[in-house]
PDB file of C-alpha atoms in Angstrom:
ATOM      1  CA  MET A   4       9.570  24.885   2.738  1.00 87.00           C
ATOM      2  CA  ALA A   5       7.316  23.421   0.032  1.00 95.00           C
ATOM      3  CA  PHE A   6       3.911  22.119   1.157  1.00 97.00           C
ATOM      4  CA  ASP A   7       3.963  18.300   1.302  1.00 97.00           C
ATOM      5  CA  TYR A   8       0.545  16.618   1.118  1.00 97.00           C
ATOM      6  CA  LYS A   9       1.907  13.359   2.552  1.00 96.00           C
ATOM      7  CA  LYS A  10       3.037  15.138   5.710  1.00 96.00           C
ATOM      8  CA  GLU A  11       0.121  17.563   6.034  1.00 97.00           C
ATOM      9  CA  TYR A  12      -2.560  14.909   5.439  1.00 97.00           C
ATOM     10  CA  LYS A  13      -1.063  11.865   7.128  1.00 97.00           C
ATOM     11  CA  GLU A  14      -4.526  10.377   7.649  1.00 97.00           C
ATOM     12  CA  PHE A  15      -4.768   9.846   3.879  1.00 98.00           C
ATOM     13  CA  TYR A  16      -1.169   9.083   2.938  1.00 98.00           C
ATOM     14  CA  MET A  17       0.555   7.599   5.985  1.00 98.00           C
ATOM     15  CA  PRO A  18      -1.824   5.159   7.694  1.00 98.00           C
ATOM     16  CA  LYS A  19      -0.522   2.546  10.089  1.00 97.00           C
ATOM     17  CA  THR A  20       0.103  -1.087   9.146  1.00 97.00           C
ATOM     18  CA  LYS A  21      -3.150  -1.923  10.945  1.00 98.00           C
ATOM     19  CA  PRO A  22      -6.484  -1.209   9.207  1.00 98.00           C
ATOM     20  CA  SER A  23      -8.435   1.958   9.990  1.00 98.00           C
ATOM     21  CA  ILE A  24     -11.610   3.706   8.821  1.00 98.00           C
ATOM     22  CA  VAL A  25     -11.265   7.045   7.052  1.00 98.00           C
ATOM     23  CA  GLU A  26     -13.621   9.454   5.292  1.00 98.00           C
ATOM     24  CA  VAL A  27     -12.000  10.835   2.153  1.00 98.00           C
ATOM     25  CA  PRO A  28     -13.369  14.193   0.938  1.00 98.00           C
ATOM     26  CA  LYS A  29     -13.782  15.399  -2.630  1.00 98.00           C
ATOM     27  CA  MET A  30     -10.441  15.948  -4.378  1.00 98.00           C
ATOM     28  CA  ASN A  31      -9.318  16.918  -7.866  1.00 98.00           C
ATOM     29  CA  TYR A  32      -6.865  14.768  -9.807  1.00 98.00           C
ATOM     30  CA  ILE A  33      -4.839  14.552 -12.975  1.00 98.00           C
ATOM     31  CA  ALA A  34      -6.114  11.247 -14.413  1.00 98.00           C
ATOM     32  CA  VAL A  35      -5.457   8.830 -17.272  1.00 98.00           C
ATOM     33  CA  ARG A  36      -7.605   5.750 -17.958  1.00 98.00           C
ATOM     34  CA  GLY A  37      -6.433   2.487 -19.463  1.00 97.00           C
ATOM     35  CA  LYS A  38      -6.368  -1.312 -19.381  1.00 96.00           C
ATOM     36  CA  GLY A  39      -3.789  -4.076 -19.166  1.00 95.00           C
ATOM     37  CA  ASN A  40      -0.996  -5.604 -17.109  1.00 94.00           C
ATOM     38  CA  PRO A  41       0.787  -2.818 -15.181  1.00 93.00           C
ATOM     39  CA  ASN A  42       4.041  -4.802 -15.316  1.00 90.00           C
ATOM     40  CA  GLU A  43       4.130  -4.964 -19.113  1.00 92.00           C
ATOM     41  CA  GLU A  44       7.169  -3.113 -20.405  1.00 89.00           C
ATOM     42  CA  ASN A  45       6.052  -0.148 -22.526  1.00 89.00           C
ATOM     43  CA  GLY A  46       2.463  -1.241 -21.856  1.00 91.00           C
ATOM     44  CA  GLU A  47      -0.469   1.127 -21.561  1.00 94.00           C
ATOM     45  CA  TYR A  48      -0.120   1.562 -17.801  1.00 95.00           C
ATOM     46  CA  GLN A  49       3.578   2.421 -17.860  1.00 92.00           C
ATOM     47  CA  ASN A  50       2.983   4.914 -20.662  1.00 93.00           C
ATOM     48  CA  THR A  51       0.360   6.760 -18.592  1.00 95.00           C
ATOM     49  CA  ILE A  52       2.903   7.615 -15.891  1.00 95.00           C
ATOM     50  CA  GLY A  53       4.871   9.959 -18.132  1.00 95.00           C
ATOM     51  CA  LEU A  54       1.649  11.701 -19.168  1.00 97.00           C
ATOM     52  CA  LEU A  55       0.624  12.273 -15.545  1.00 98.00           C
ATOM     53  CA  TYR A  56       3.980  13.618 -14.429  1.00 98.00           C
ATOM     54  CA  GLY A  57       4.289  15.764 -17.549  1.00 98.00           C
ATOM     55  CA  ILE A  58       1.178  17.690 -16.501  1.00 98.00           C
ATOM     56  CA  ALA A  59       1.948  17.546 -12.759  1.00 98.00           C
ATOM     57  CA  PHE A  60       5.322  19.242 -13.215  1.00 98.00           C
ATOM     58  CA  THR A  61       4.014  21.741 -15.770  1.00 98.00           C
ATOM     59  CA  ILE A  62       1.574  22.948 -13.093  1.00 98.00           C
ATOM     60  CA  LYS A  63       4.121  22.759 -10.269  1.00 98.00           C
ATOM     61  CA  MET A  64       6.641  24.902 -12.183  1.00 97.00           C
ATOM     62  CA  SER A  65       4.057  27.326 -13.632  1.00 97.00           C
ATOM     63  CA  TYR A  66       5.094  30.083 -11.203  1.00 96.00           C
ATOM     64  CA  LYS A  67       8.365  30.428 -13.082  1.00 96.00           C
ATOM     65  CA  GLY A  68       6.571  31.351 -16.319  1.00 95.00           C
ATOM     66  CA  THR A  69       3.970  33.820 -17.504  1.00 95.00           C
ATOM     67  CA  HIS A  70       0.885  31.807 -16.463  1.00 96.00           C
ATOM     68  CA  LYS A  71       0.122  32.796 -12.879  1.00 96.00           C
ATOM     69  CA  ILE A  72      -2.267  30.548 -10.943  1.00 98.00           C
ATOM     70  CA  ASP A  73      -4.420  32.377  -8.404  1.00 97.00           C
ATOM     71  CA  GLY A  74      -3.625  31.184  -4.864  1.00 98.00           C
ATOM     72  CA  PHE A  75      -0.536  29.240  -5.968  1.00 98.00           C
ATOM     73  CA  PHE A  76       1.956  28.062  -3.338  1.00 97.00           C
ATOM     74  CA  GLU A  77       5.029  25.865  -3.782  1.00 97.00           C
ATOM     75  CA  TYR A  78       4.365  22.200  -3.081  1.00 98.00           C
ATOM     76  CA  VAL A  79       5.735  18.690  -3.467  1.00 98.00           C
ATOM     77  CA  VAL A  80       3.954  16.766  -6.236  1.00 98.00           C
ATOM     78  CA  PRO A  81       1.697  14.259  -4.412  1.00 98.00           C
ATOM     79  CA  PRO A  82       2.315  10.527  -4.864  1.00 97.00           C
ATOM     80  CA  LEU A  83       1.124   8.424  -7.786  1.00 98.00           C
ATOM     81  CA  GLU A  84      -2.203   6.670  -7.148  1.00 98.00           C
ATOM     82  CA  GLY A  85      -4.379   4.176  -8.969  1.00 98.00           C
ATOM     83  CA  PHE A  86      -7.994   3.021  -9.059  1.00 98.00           C
ATOM     84  CA  TRP A  87      -8.161  -0.607 -10.218  1.00 97.00           C
ATOM     85  CA  TRP A  88     -10.931  -3.006 -11.230  1.00 96.00           C
ATOM     86  CA  GLN A  89     -11.767  -6.043 -13.365  1.00 94.00           C
ATOM     87  CA  GLU A  90     -15.076  -6.373 -15.151  1.00 91.00           C
ATOM     88  CA  ASN A  91     -17.493  -8.996 -13.791  1.00 84.00           C
ATOM     89  CA  THR A  92     -15.128  -9.679 -10.879  1.00 81.00           C
ATOM     90  CA  LYS A  93     -15.859  -9.229  -7.192  1.00 76.00           C
ATOM     91  CA  GLY A  94     -12.714  -7.831  -5.604  1.00 75.00           C
ATOM     92  CA  MET A  95      -9.367  -8.343  -7.362  1.00 80.00           C
ATOM     93  CA  ASP A  96      -7.949 -11.423  -9.059  1.00 83.00           C
ATOM     94  CA  TYR A  97      -4.183 -10.849  -8.866  1.00 84.00           C
ATOM     95  CA  ASN A  98      -3.538 -13.694 -11.311  1.00 87.00           C
ATOM     96  CA  ARG A  99      -5.388 -11.908 -14.134  1.00 91.00           C
ATOM     97  CA  LYS A 100      -3.368  -8.717 -14.440  1.00 92.00           C
ATOM     98  CA  GLU A 101      -4.034  -8.531 -18.182  1.00 93.00           C
ATOM     99  CA  ASP A 102      -7.746  -7.956 -17.380  1.00 94.00           C
ATOM    100  CA  LEU A 103      -7.103  -4.973 -15.106  1.00 96.00           C
ATOM    101  CA  HIS A 104      -8.714  -1.625 -15.839  1.00 96.00           C
ATOM    102  CA  PHE A 105      -7.215   1.433 -14.181  1.00 97.00           C
ATOM    103  CA  ILE A 106      -7.377   5.149 -13.640  1.00 98.00           C
ATOM    104  CA  SER A 107      -3.892   6.459 -12.852  1.00 98.00           C
ATOM    105  CA  LEU A 108      -3.979   9.573 -10.679  1.00 98.00           C
ATOM    106  CA  ILE A 109      -1.991  12.388  -9.148  1.00 98.00           C
ATOM    107  CA  ARG A 110      -3.773  14.711  -6.756  1.00 98.00           C
ATOM    108  CA  LEU A 111      -4.087  18.363  -7.757  1.00 98.00           C
ATOM    109  CA  PRO A 112      -3.793  21.225  -5.280  1.00 98.00           C
ATOM    110  CA  ASP A 113      -7.188  22.834  -4.676  1.00 97.00           C
ATOM    111  CA  PHE A 114      -6.064  26.106  -6.249  1.00 98.00           C
ATOM    112  CA  VAL A 115      -5.768  24.479  -9.696  1.00 98.00           C
ATOM    113  CA  THR A 116      -8.895  25.232 -11.777  1.00 98.00           C
ATOM    114  CA  ARG A 117     -10.029  23.521 -14.978  1.00 98.00           C
ATOM    115  CA  GLU A 118      -8.774  26.577 -16.853  1.00 98.00           C
ATOM    116  CA  ASP A 119      -5.307  26.158 -15.269  1.00 98.00           C
ATOM    117  CA  PHE A 120      -5.416  22.449 -16.107  1.00 98.00           C
ATOM    118  CA  ASN A 121      -6.323  23.139 -19.746  1.00 98.00           C
ATOM    119  CA  TRP A 122      -3.451  25.634 -19.932  1.00 98.00           C
ATOM    120  CA  ALA A 123      -1.076  22.951 -18.593  1.00 98.00           C
ATOM    121  CA  ILE A 124      -2.206  20.465 -21.268  1.00 98.00           C
ATOM    122  CA  GLU A 125      -1.553  23.004 -24.029  1.00 98.00           C
ATOM    123  CA  GLU A 126       1.752  24.062 -22.494  1.00 97.00           C
ATOM    124  CA  ALA A 127       2.997  20.479 -22.100  1.00 98.00           C
ATOM    125  CA  GLU A 128       2.016  19.578 -25.668  1.00 97.00           C
ATOM    126  CA  LYS A 129       3.804  22.648 -26.977  1.00 96.00           C
ATOM    127  CA  LYS A 130       7.005  22.128 -24.972  1.00 95.00           C
ATOM    128  CA  LYS A 131       7.253  18.335 -25.074  1.00 94.00           C
ATOM    129  CA  LYS A 132       5.848  17.851 -28.606  1.00 95.00           C
ATOM    130  CA  GLN A 133       3.680  15.060 -27.201  1.00 95.00           C
ATOM    131  CA  ASP A 134      -0.048  14.220 -27.230  1.00 97.00           C
ATOM    132  CA  PHE A 135      -1.631  14.730 -23.793  1.00 98.00           C
ATOM    133  CA  SER A 136      -5.256  14.364 -24.953  1.00 97.00           C
ATOM    134  CA  LYS A 137      -5.790  11.239 -22.793  1.00 97.00           C
ATOM    135  CA  VAL A 138      -5.168  13.250 -19.615  1.00 98.00           C
ATOM    136  CA  GLU A 139      -8.307  14.457 -17.829  1.00 98.00           C
ATOM    137  CA  PHE A 140      -9.290  16.638 -14.893  1.00 98.00           C
ATOM    138  CA  LEU A 141     -11.123  14.292 -12.502  1.00 98.00           C
ATOM    139  CA  THR A 142     -13.132  15.326  -9.451  1.00 98.00           C
ATOM    140  CA  TYR A 143     -13.826  12.391  -7.142  1.00 98.00           C
ATOM    141  CA  GLU A 144     -15.272  11.957  -3.650  1.00 98.00           C
ATOM    142  CA  GLU A 145     -14.207   8.625  -2.214  1.00 98.00           C
ATOM    143  CA  GLY A 146     -16.246   8.730   0.985  1.00 98.00           C
ATOM    144  CA  ILE A 147     -16.030   6.168   3.790  1.00 98.00           C
ATOM    145  CA  CYS A 148     -13.231   3.629   3.292  1.00 98.00           C
ATOM    146  CA  VAL A 149     -11.096   1.119   5.133  1.00 98.00           C
ATOM    147  CA  GLN A 150      -7.373   1.525   4.501  1.00 98.00           C
ATOM    148  CA  CYS A 151      -4.022   0.125   5.580  1.00 98.00           C
ATOM    149  CA  MET A 152      -0.325   0.555   4.844  1.00 98.00           C
ATOM    150  CA  HIS A 153       0.913  -2.497   2.955  1.00 98.00           C
ATOM    151  CA  ILE A 154       4.629  -3.256   3.169  1.00 98.00           C
ATOM    152  CA  GLY A 155       6.082  -5.543   0.508  1.00 97.00           C
ATOM    153  CA  SER A 156       5.253  -6.919  -2.924  1.00 94.00           C
ATOM    154  CA  TYR A 157       2.063  -5.887  -4.688  1.00 93.00           C
ATOM    155  CA  ASP A 158       1.356  -9.601  -5.199  1.00 91.00           C
ATOM    156  CA  ASP A 159       1.180 -10.043  -1.405  1.00 95.00           C
ATOM    157  CA  GLU A 160      -1.618  -7.477  -1.047  1.00 95.00           C
ATOM    158  CA  PRO A 161      -4.397 -10.099  -0.543  1.00 95.00           C
ATOM    159  CA  VAL A 162      -3.169 -10.708   3.034  1.00 97.00           C
ATOM    160  CA  THR A 163      -3.509  -7.006   3.877  1.00 97.00           C
ATOM    161  CA  VAL A 164      -6.834  -6.771   2.043  1.00 97.00           C
ATOM    162  CA  LYS A 165      -8.212  -9.719   4.048  1.00 97.00           C
ATOM    163  CA  ALA A 166      -7.248  -8.003   7.313  1.00 98.00           C
ATOM    164  CA  MET A 167      -8.901  -4.766   6.112  1.00 98.00           C
ATOM    165  CA  HIS A 168     -12.164  -6.510   5.291  1.00 98.00           C
ATOM    166  CA  GLU A 169     -12.211  -8.374   8.613  1.00 98.00           C
ATOM    167  CA  TYR A 170     -11.609  -5.109  10.491  1.00 98.00           C
ATOM    168  CA  ALA A 171     -14.342  -3.273   8.575  1.00 98.00           C
ATOM    169  CA  ASN A 172     -16.756  -6.117   9.275  1.00 98.00           C
ATOM    170  CA  LEU A 173     -16.037  -5.916  13.015  1.00 98.00           C
ATOM    171  CA  GLN A 174     -16.738  -2.157  12.873  1.00 98.00           C
ATOM    172  CA  GLY A 175     -20.171  -2.754  11.310  1.00 98.00           C
ATOM    173  CA  TYR A 176     -19.250  -2.117   7.670  1.00 98.00           C
ATOM    174  CA  GLU A 177     -19.260  -4.168   4.499  1.00 97.00           C
ATOM    175  CA  LEU A 178     -17.286  -3.864   1.287  1.00 96.00           C
ATOM    176  CA  ASP A 179     -18.798  -1.471  -1.278  1.00 96.00           C
ATOM    177  CA  ILE A 180     -16.712  -1.871  -4.434  1.00 94.00           C
ATOM    178  CA  THR A 181     -18.984  -0.904  -7.362  1.00 93.00           C
ATOM    179  CA  ASP A 182     -18.748   0.485 -10.899  1.00 92.00           C
ATOM    180  CA  THR A 183     -17.904   3.861  -9.376  1.00 95.00           C
ATOM    181  CA  ARG A 184     -16.063   2.893  -6.162  1.00 96.00           C
ATOM    182  CA  TYR A 185     -12.726   1.163  -6.634  1.00 96.00           C
ATOM    183  CA  HIS A 186      -9.793  -0.745  -5.203  1.00 96.00           C
ATOM    184  CA  HIS A 187      -7.406   2.160  -4.565  1.00 98.00           C
ATOM    185  CA  GLU A 188      -3.626   2.127  -4.210  1.00 98.00           C
ATOM    186  CA  ILE A 189      -1.281   5.000  -3.316  1.00 98.00           C
ATOM    187  CA  TYR A 190       2.375   4.369  -4.151  1.00 98.00           C
ATOM    188  CA  LEU A 191       4.799   5.810  -1.608  1.00 97.00           C
ATOM    189  CA  SER A 192       7.830   3.925  -2.970  1.00 95.00           C
ATOM    190  CA  ASP A 193       9.432   3.808  -6.399  1.00 88.00           C
ATOM    191  CA  PRO A 194       9.673   0.094  -7.341  1.00 86.00           C
ATOM    192  CA  ARG A 195      12.672   0.893  -9.579  1.00 86.00           C
ATOM    193  CA  ARG A 196      14.670   2.124  -6.587  1.00 89.00           C
ATOM    194  CA  CYS A 197      13.229   0.242  -3.616  1.00 90.00           C
ATOM    195  CA  ASP A 198      13.683  -3.370  -2.544  1.00 93.00           C
ATOM    196  CA  VAL A 199      10.389  -5.170  -3.178  1.00 92.00           C
ATOM    197  CA  SER A 200      10.181  -6.270   0.475  1.00 94.00           C
ATOM    198  CA  LYS A 201      10.176  -2.611   1.583  1.00 95.00           C
ATOM    199  CA  LEU A 202       7.654  -1.162  -0.890  1.00 97.00           C
ATOM    200  CA  LYS A 203       5.085   1.040   0.870  1.00 98.00           C
ATOM    201  CA  THR A 204       1.593   1.104  -0.634  1.00 98.00           C
ATOM    202  CA  VAL A 205      -1.568   2.523   0.890  1.00 98.00           C
ATOM    203  CA  ILE A 206      -4.474   0.200   0.078  1.00 98.00           C
ATOM    204  CA  ARG A 207      -7.981   1.645   0.378  1.00 98.00           C
ATOM    205  CA  HIS A 208     -11.360   0.013  -0.175  1.00 98.00           C
ATOM    206  CA  PRO A 209     -14.802   1.668  -0.150  1.00 98.00           C
ATOM    207  CA  ILE A 210     -17.190   0.442   2.507  1.00 98.00           C
ATOM    208  CA  LYS A 211     -20.732   1.120   3.706  1.00 98.00           C
ATOM    209  CA  LYS A 212     -22.714   0.470   6.886  1.00 98.00           C
ATOM    210  CA  LYS A 213     -24.243  -3.001   7.014  1.00 95.00           C
TER     211      LYS A 213
END
């Protein structure tokens, strides 16, 4: 049975539909940075997804080739994630999607080193005849956050976000979105295959003690 991060780390990937506080440790990611409306067909955001999965599956299937990763075990590729922000904006303005900056992410298993990652970039470029130079190895420690499972359209997120902030405030915390701490989404549903009313998205915001 392949290791499934969503099932093994439910506290990070399967929170309840009521807000909760979580401390997120340091993790390594496959990452691509960009800007623009995520809904734009063939836009920058949509083009990053193929880059991420190209590297994710090169690493996942590496055991079938000659490159052997020390400590490798079979696993399910973790879900797509995204850090989002808008310059000179407190919080998120959902009406200005064209001004969004993002870092698209897929978590890496801890056994993947930078050397393994660099091999995967070279391997993917060679096999897919595609430029993967925008893809980076990102180490990030998110720290204390408030999070909640959001069910439904991405445009309806403000209702969930408001409940998260109210809960954090009652627990003695305040919002701490900065230039290095972001609005974070984890996508558990594929919007191409799932009814918009049933989309599952983990929303996570950084907080600090008042």
